[in-house]
Coordinates of C-alpha atoms in Angstrom, one line a residue:
X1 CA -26.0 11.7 -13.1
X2 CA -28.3 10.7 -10.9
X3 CA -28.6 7.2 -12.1
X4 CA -25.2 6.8 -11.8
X5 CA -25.4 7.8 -7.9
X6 CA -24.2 4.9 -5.9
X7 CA -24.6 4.5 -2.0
X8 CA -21.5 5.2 0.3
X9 CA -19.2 2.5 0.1
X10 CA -18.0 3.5 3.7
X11 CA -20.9 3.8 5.8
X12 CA -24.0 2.8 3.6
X13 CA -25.5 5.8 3.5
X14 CA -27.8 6.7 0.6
X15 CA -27.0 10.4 1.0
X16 CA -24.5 11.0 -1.9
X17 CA -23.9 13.2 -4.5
X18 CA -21.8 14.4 -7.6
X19 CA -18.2 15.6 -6.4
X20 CA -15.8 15.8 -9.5
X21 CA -15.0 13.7 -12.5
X22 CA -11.9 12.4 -13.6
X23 CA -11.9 11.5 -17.3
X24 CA -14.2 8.6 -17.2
X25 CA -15.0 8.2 -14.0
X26 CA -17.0 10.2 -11.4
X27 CA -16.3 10.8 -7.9
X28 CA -19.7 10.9 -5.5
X29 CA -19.1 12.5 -1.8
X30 CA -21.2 10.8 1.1
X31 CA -22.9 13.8 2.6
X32 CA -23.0 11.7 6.3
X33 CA -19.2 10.9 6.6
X34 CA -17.4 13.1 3.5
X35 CA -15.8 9.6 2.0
X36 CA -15.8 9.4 -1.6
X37 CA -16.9 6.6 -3.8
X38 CA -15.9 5.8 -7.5
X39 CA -18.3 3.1 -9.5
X40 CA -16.0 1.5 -11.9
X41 CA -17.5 -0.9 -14.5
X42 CA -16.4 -4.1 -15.9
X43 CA -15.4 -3.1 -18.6
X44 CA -13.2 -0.4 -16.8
X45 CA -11.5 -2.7 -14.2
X46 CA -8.0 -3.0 -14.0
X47 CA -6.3 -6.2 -14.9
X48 CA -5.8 -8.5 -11.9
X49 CA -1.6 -8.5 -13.2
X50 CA -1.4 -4.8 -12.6
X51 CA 1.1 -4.3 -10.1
X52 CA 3.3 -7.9 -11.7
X53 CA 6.1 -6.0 -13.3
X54 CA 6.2 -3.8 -9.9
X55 CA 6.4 -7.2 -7.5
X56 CA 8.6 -8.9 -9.9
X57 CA 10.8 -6.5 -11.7
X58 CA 14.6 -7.0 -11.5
X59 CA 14.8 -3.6 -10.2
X60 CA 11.9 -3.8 -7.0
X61 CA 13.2 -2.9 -3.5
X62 CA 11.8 -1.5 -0.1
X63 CA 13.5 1.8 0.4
X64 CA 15.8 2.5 3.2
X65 CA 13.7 4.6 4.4
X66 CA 10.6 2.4 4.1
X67 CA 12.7 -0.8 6.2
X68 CA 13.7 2.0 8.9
X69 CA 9.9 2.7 9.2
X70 CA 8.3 -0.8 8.8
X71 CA 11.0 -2.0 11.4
X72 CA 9.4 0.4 13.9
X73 CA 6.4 -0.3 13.0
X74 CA 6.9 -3.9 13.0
X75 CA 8.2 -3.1 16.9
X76 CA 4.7 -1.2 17.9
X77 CA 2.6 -4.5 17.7
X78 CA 4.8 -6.1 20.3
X79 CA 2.2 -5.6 23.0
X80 CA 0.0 -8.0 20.6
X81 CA 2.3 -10.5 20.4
X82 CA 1.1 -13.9 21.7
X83 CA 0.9 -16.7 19.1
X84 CA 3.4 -14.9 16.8
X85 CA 0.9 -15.1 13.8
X86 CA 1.0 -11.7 11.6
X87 CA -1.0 -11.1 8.7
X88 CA -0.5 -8.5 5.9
X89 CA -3.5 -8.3 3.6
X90 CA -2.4 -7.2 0.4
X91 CA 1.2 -7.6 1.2
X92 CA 2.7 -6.6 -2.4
X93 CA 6.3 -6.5 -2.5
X94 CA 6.8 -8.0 1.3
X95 CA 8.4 -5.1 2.6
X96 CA 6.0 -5.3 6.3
X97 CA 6.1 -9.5 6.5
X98 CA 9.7 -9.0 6.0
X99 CA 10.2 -6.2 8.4
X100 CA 7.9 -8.9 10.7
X101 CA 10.2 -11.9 9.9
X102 CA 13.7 -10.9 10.9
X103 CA 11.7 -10.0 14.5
X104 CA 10.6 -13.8 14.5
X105 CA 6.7 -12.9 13.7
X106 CA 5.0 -16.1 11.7
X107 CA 4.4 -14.6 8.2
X108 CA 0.9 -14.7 6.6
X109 CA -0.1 -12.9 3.3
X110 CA -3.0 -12.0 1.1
X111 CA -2.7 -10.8 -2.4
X112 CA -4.1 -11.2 -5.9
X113 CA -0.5 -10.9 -7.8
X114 CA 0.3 -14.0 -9.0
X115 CA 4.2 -12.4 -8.4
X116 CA 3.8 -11.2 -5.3
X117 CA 2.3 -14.7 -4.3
X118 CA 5.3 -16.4 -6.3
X119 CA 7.8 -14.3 -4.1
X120 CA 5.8 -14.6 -1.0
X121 CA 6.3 -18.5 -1.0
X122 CA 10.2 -18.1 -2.2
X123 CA 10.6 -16.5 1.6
X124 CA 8.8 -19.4 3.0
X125 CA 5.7 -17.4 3.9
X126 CA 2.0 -18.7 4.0
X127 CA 0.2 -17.0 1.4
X128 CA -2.8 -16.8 -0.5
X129 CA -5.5 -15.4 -2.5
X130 CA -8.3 -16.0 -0.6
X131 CA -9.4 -14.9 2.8
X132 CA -11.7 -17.8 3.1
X133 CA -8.3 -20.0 2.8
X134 CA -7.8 -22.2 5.4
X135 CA -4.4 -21.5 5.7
X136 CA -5.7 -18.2 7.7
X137 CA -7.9 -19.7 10.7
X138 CA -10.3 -17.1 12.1
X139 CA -9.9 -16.4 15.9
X140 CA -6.2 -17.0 15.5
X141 CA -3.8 -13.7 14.5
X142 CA -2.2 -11.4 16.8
X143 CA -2.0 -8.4 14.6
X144 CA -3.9 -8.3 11.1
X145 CA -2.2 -5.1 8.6
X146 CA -3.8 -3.3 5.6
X147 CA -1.6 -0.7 4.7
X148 CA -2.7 1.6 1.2
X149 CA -5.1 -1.4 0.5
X150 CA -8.6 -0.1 1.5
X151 CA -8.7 2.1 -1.4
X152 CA -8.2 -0.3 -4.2
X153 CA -11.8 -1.9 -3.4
X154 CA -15.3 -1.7 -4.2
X155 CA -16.3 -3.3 -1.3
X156 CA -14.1 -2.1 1.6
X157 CA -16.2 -3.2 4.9
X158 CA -16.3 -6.9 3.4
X159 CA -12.6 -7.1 3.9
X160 CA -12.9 -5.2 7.1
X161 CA -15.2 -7.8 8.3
X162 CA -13.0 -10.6 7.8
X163 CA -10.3 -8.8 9.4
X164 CA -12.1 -9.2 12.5
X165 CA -12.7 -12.3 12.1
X166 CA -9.1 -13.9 11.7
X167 CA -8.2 -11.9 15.0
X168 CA -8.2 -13.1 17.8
X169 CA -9.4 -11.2 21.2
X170 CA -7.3 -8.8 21.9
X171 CA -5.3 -8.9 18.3
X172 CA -4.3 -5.9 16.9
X173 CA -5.7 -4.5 13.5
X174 CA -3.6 -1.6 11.8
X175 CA -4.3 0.2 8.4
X176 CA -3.5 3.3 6.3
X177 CA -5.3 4.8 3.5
X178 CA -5.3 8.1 1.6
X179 CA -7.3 10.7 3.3
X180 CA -10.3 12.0 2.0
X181 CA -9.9 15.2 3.7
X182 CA -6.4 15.9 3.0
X183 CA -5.1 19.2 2.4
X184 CA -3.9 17.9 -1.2
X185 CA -7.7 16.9 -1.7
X186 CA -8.8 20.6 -0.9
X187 CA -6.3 22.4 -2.8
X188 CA -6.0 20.0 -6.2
X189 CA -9.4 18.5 -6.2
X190 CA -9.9 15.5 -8.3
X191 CA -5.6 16.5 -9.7
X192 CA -4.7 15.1 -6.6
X193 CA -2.2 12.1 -7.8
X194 CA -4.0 9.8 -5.6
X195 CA -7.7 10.3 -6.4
X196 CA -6.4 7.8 -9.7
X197 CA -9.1 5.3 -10.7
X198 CA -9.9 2.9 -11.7
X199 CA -7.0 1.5 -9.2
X200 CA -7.7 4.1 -6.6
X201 CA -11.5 4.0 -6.1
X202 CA -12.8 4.1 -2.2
X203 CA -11.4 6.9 -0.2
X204 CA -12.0 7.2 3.6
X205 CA -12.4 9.8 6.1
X206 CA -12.1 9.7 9.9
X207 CA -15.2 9.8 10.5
X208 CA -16.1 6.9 7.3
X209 CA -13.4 4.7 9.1
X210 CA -14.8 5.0 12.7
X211 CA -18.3 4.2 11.0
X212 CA -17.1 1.4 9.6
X213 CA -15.0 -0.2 12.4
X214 CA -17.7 0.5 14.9
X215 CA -20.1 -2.6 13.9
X216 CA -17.2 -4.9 13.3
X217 CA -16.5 -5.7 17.2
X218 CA -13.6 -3.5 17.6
X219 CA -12.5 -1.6 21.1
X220 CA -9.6 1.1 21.5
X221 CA -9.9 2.4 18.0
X222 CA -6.8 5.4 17.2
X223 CA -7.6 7.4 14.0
X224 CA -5.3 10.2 12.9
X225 CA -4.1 11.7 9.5
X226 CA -0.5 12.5 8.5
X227 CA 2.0 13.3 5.8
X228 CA 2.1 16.2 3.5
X229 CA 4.0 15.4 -0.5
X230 CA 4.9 18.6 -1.7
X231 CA 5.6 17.3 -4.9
X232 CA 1.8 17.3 -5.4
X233 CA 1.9 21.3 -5.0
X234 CA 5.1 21.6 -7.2
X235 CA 2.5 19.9 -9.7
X236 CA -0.3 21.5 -9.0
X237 CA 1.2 25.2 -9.4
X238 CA 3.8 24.2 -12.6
X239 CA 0.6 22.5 -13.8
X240 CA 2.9 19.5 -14.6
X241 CA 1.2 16.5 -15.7
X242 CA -0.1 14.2 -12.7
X243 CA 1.4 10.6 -14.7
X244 CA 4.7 11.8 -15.2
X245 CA 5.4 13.5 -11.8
X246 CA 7.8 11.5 -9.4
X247 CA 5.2 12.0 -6.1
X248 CA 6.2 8.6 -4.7
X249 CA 10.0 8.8 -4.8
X250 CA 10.1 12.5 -4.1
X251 CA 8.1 11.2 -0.8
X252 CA 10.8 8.9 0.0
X253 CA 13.5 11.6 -0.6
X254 CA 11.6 14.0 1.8
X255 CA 11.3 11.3 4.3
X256 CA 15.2 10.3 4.0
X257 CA 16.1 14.4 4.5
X258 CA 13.2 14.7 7.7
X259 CA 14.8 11.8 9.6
X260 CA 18.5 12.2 8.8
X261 CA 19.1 14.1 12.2
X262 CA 17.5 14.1 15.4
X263 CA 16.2 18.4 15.0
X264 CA 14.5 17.4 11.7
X265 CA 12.7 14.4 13.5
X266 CA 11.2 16.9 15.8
X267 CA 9.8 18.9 13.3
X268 CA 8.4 16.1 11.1
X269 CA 6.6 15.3 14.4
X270 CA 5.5 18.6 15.4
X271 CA 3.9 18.8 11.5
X272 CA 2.2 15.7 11.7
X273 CA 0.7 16.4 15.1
X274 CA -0.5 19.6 13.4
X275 CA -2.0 17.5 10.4
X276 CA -3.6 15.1 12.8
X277 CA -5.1 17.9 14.6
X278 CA -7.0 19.5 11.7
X279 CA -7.4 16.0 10.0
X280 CA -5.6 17.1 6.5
X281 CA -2.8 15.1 6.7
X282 CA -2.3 12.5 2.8
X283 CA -3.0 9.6 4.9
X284 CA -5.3 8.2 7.8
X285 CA -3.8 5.5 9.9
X286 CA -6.0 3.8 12.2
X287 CA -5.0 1.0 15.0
X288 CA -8.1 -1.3 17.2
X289 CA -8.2 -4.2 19.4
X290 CA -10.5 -6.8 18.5
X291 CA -12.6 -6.8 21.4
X292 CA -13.0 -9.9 24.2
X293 CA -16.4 -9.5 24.0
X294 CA -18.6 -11.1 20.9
X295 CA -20.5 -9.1 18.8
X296 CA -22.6 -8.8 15.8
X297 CA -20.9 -8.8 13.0
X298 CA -22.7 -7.8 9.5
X299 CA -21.5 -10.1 7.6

């Protein structure tokens, strides 16, 4: 096992060791900042058309829900708003840039999918492939957005780095990833539905995030952890099998009932404070202001 150790995607840290396996793959735990890295192979990679049929399907939508949240969202990086330039890294079905576009943000994406890219420029966005494009000068986006992307990569801080870099001072940078350190982590282990490689393979902490963002020129940096899918203990105590449970619409559902009425609202807030407090909430969301002042960058 021990020539299979890898360092710590998240902070670089040698220090790592055996956590659990998960069919073929094996999940190391940095002992400095608790992230978890999975080495995937070639030969184990997932195909770069994964997500097509999911981004172009007849039947793809955003969830009410999902618009009601992304619109508010959306709202929150007003304060960054200058040139109007918004860019969603790993945009996959649209549902932020188009949250962004009926507020009159400029659209930019980043993907692989050939789909999603396809759709992308249907809606008149600017889109690519590449972060090196020139289509996405550095120095010149208000608000940069990775949300559940961080996790799909073997090599997290690269795309970190060249966050900062396409912000300008002052621009806003804004992510979410599944939490390390969630309570689902502690009571399912390697069952939790979202510990899934070889798609799933770099899972951050608080602390891993913070390590990460501190060399990258960032100021103002908010970390906290929230939501909680119960479906994941309905699995884990019917001992259903994780592929065939419904986590992510059962998520939606939950989030339709919490916000339906203004009492319900309160106590979805009131539980995620509580899950940001003890940092075991499914997801870390993290917001940072690229900072006036130069600095090193590792690049």
């Amino acid at each position: 096992m021990d020539d299979l150790k890898p360092p710590c995607r998240i902070c670089r840290s040698e220090r790592t060791s055996f956590w659990r396996s998960k069919g073929a793959f094996y999940f190391f735990r940095c002992r400095v900042c608790s992230s978890l890295t999975v080495p995937v192979s070639p030969e184990q990679e997932v195909p770069p058309n994964l997500y097509d049929d999911i981004y172009g399907g007849p039947g793809f939508h955003v969830p009410e829900v999902s618009k009601i949240q992304l619109a508010r969202l959306v709202s929150s990086f007003e304060f960054a708003r200058q040139s109007e330039r918004l860019l969603d890294v790993g945009f996959g079905g649209g549902g932020l840039l188009e949250a962004a576009a009926e507020r009159g943000w400029k659209c930019f994406g980043l993907e692989d999918s050939e789909v999603a890219l396809a759709r992308g420029r249907a809606r008149g966005w600017n889109v690519s492939s590449r972060i090196d494009d020139p289509v996405f000068p550095a120095g010149s986006f208000d608000v940069v957005a990775m949300i559940e992307l961080l996790e799909h990569l073997s090599d997290p801080r690269t795309v970190l780095d060249g966050a900062a870099r396409l912000l300008r001072p002052g621009g806003l940078l804004y992510l979410t990833t599944p939490n390390a350190l969630s309570l689902n982590r502690w009571l399912l282990g390697a069952r939790w539905t979202v510990f899934g490689p070889p798609g799933h393979r770099t899972f951050f902490s608080r602390r891993g995030l913070r390590l990460a963002l501190s060399p990258l020129g960032f100021e103002k940096v908010q970390i906290h952890t929230t939501g909680l899918n119960p479906a994941e203990f309905t699995r884990h105590f019917s001992k259903a099998d994780s592929e065939t449970t419904r986590y992510v619409e059962t998520g939606h559902q939950l989030n339709e009932i919490m916000i339906a009425s203004p009492r319900r609202r309160a106590i979805k807030h009131v539980a995620n404070r509580t899950l940001s407090l003890f940092g075991i909430g499914d997801t870390v969301k993290a917001s940072a202001i690229r900072s006036h002042v130069d600095a090193t960058v590792a690049r």
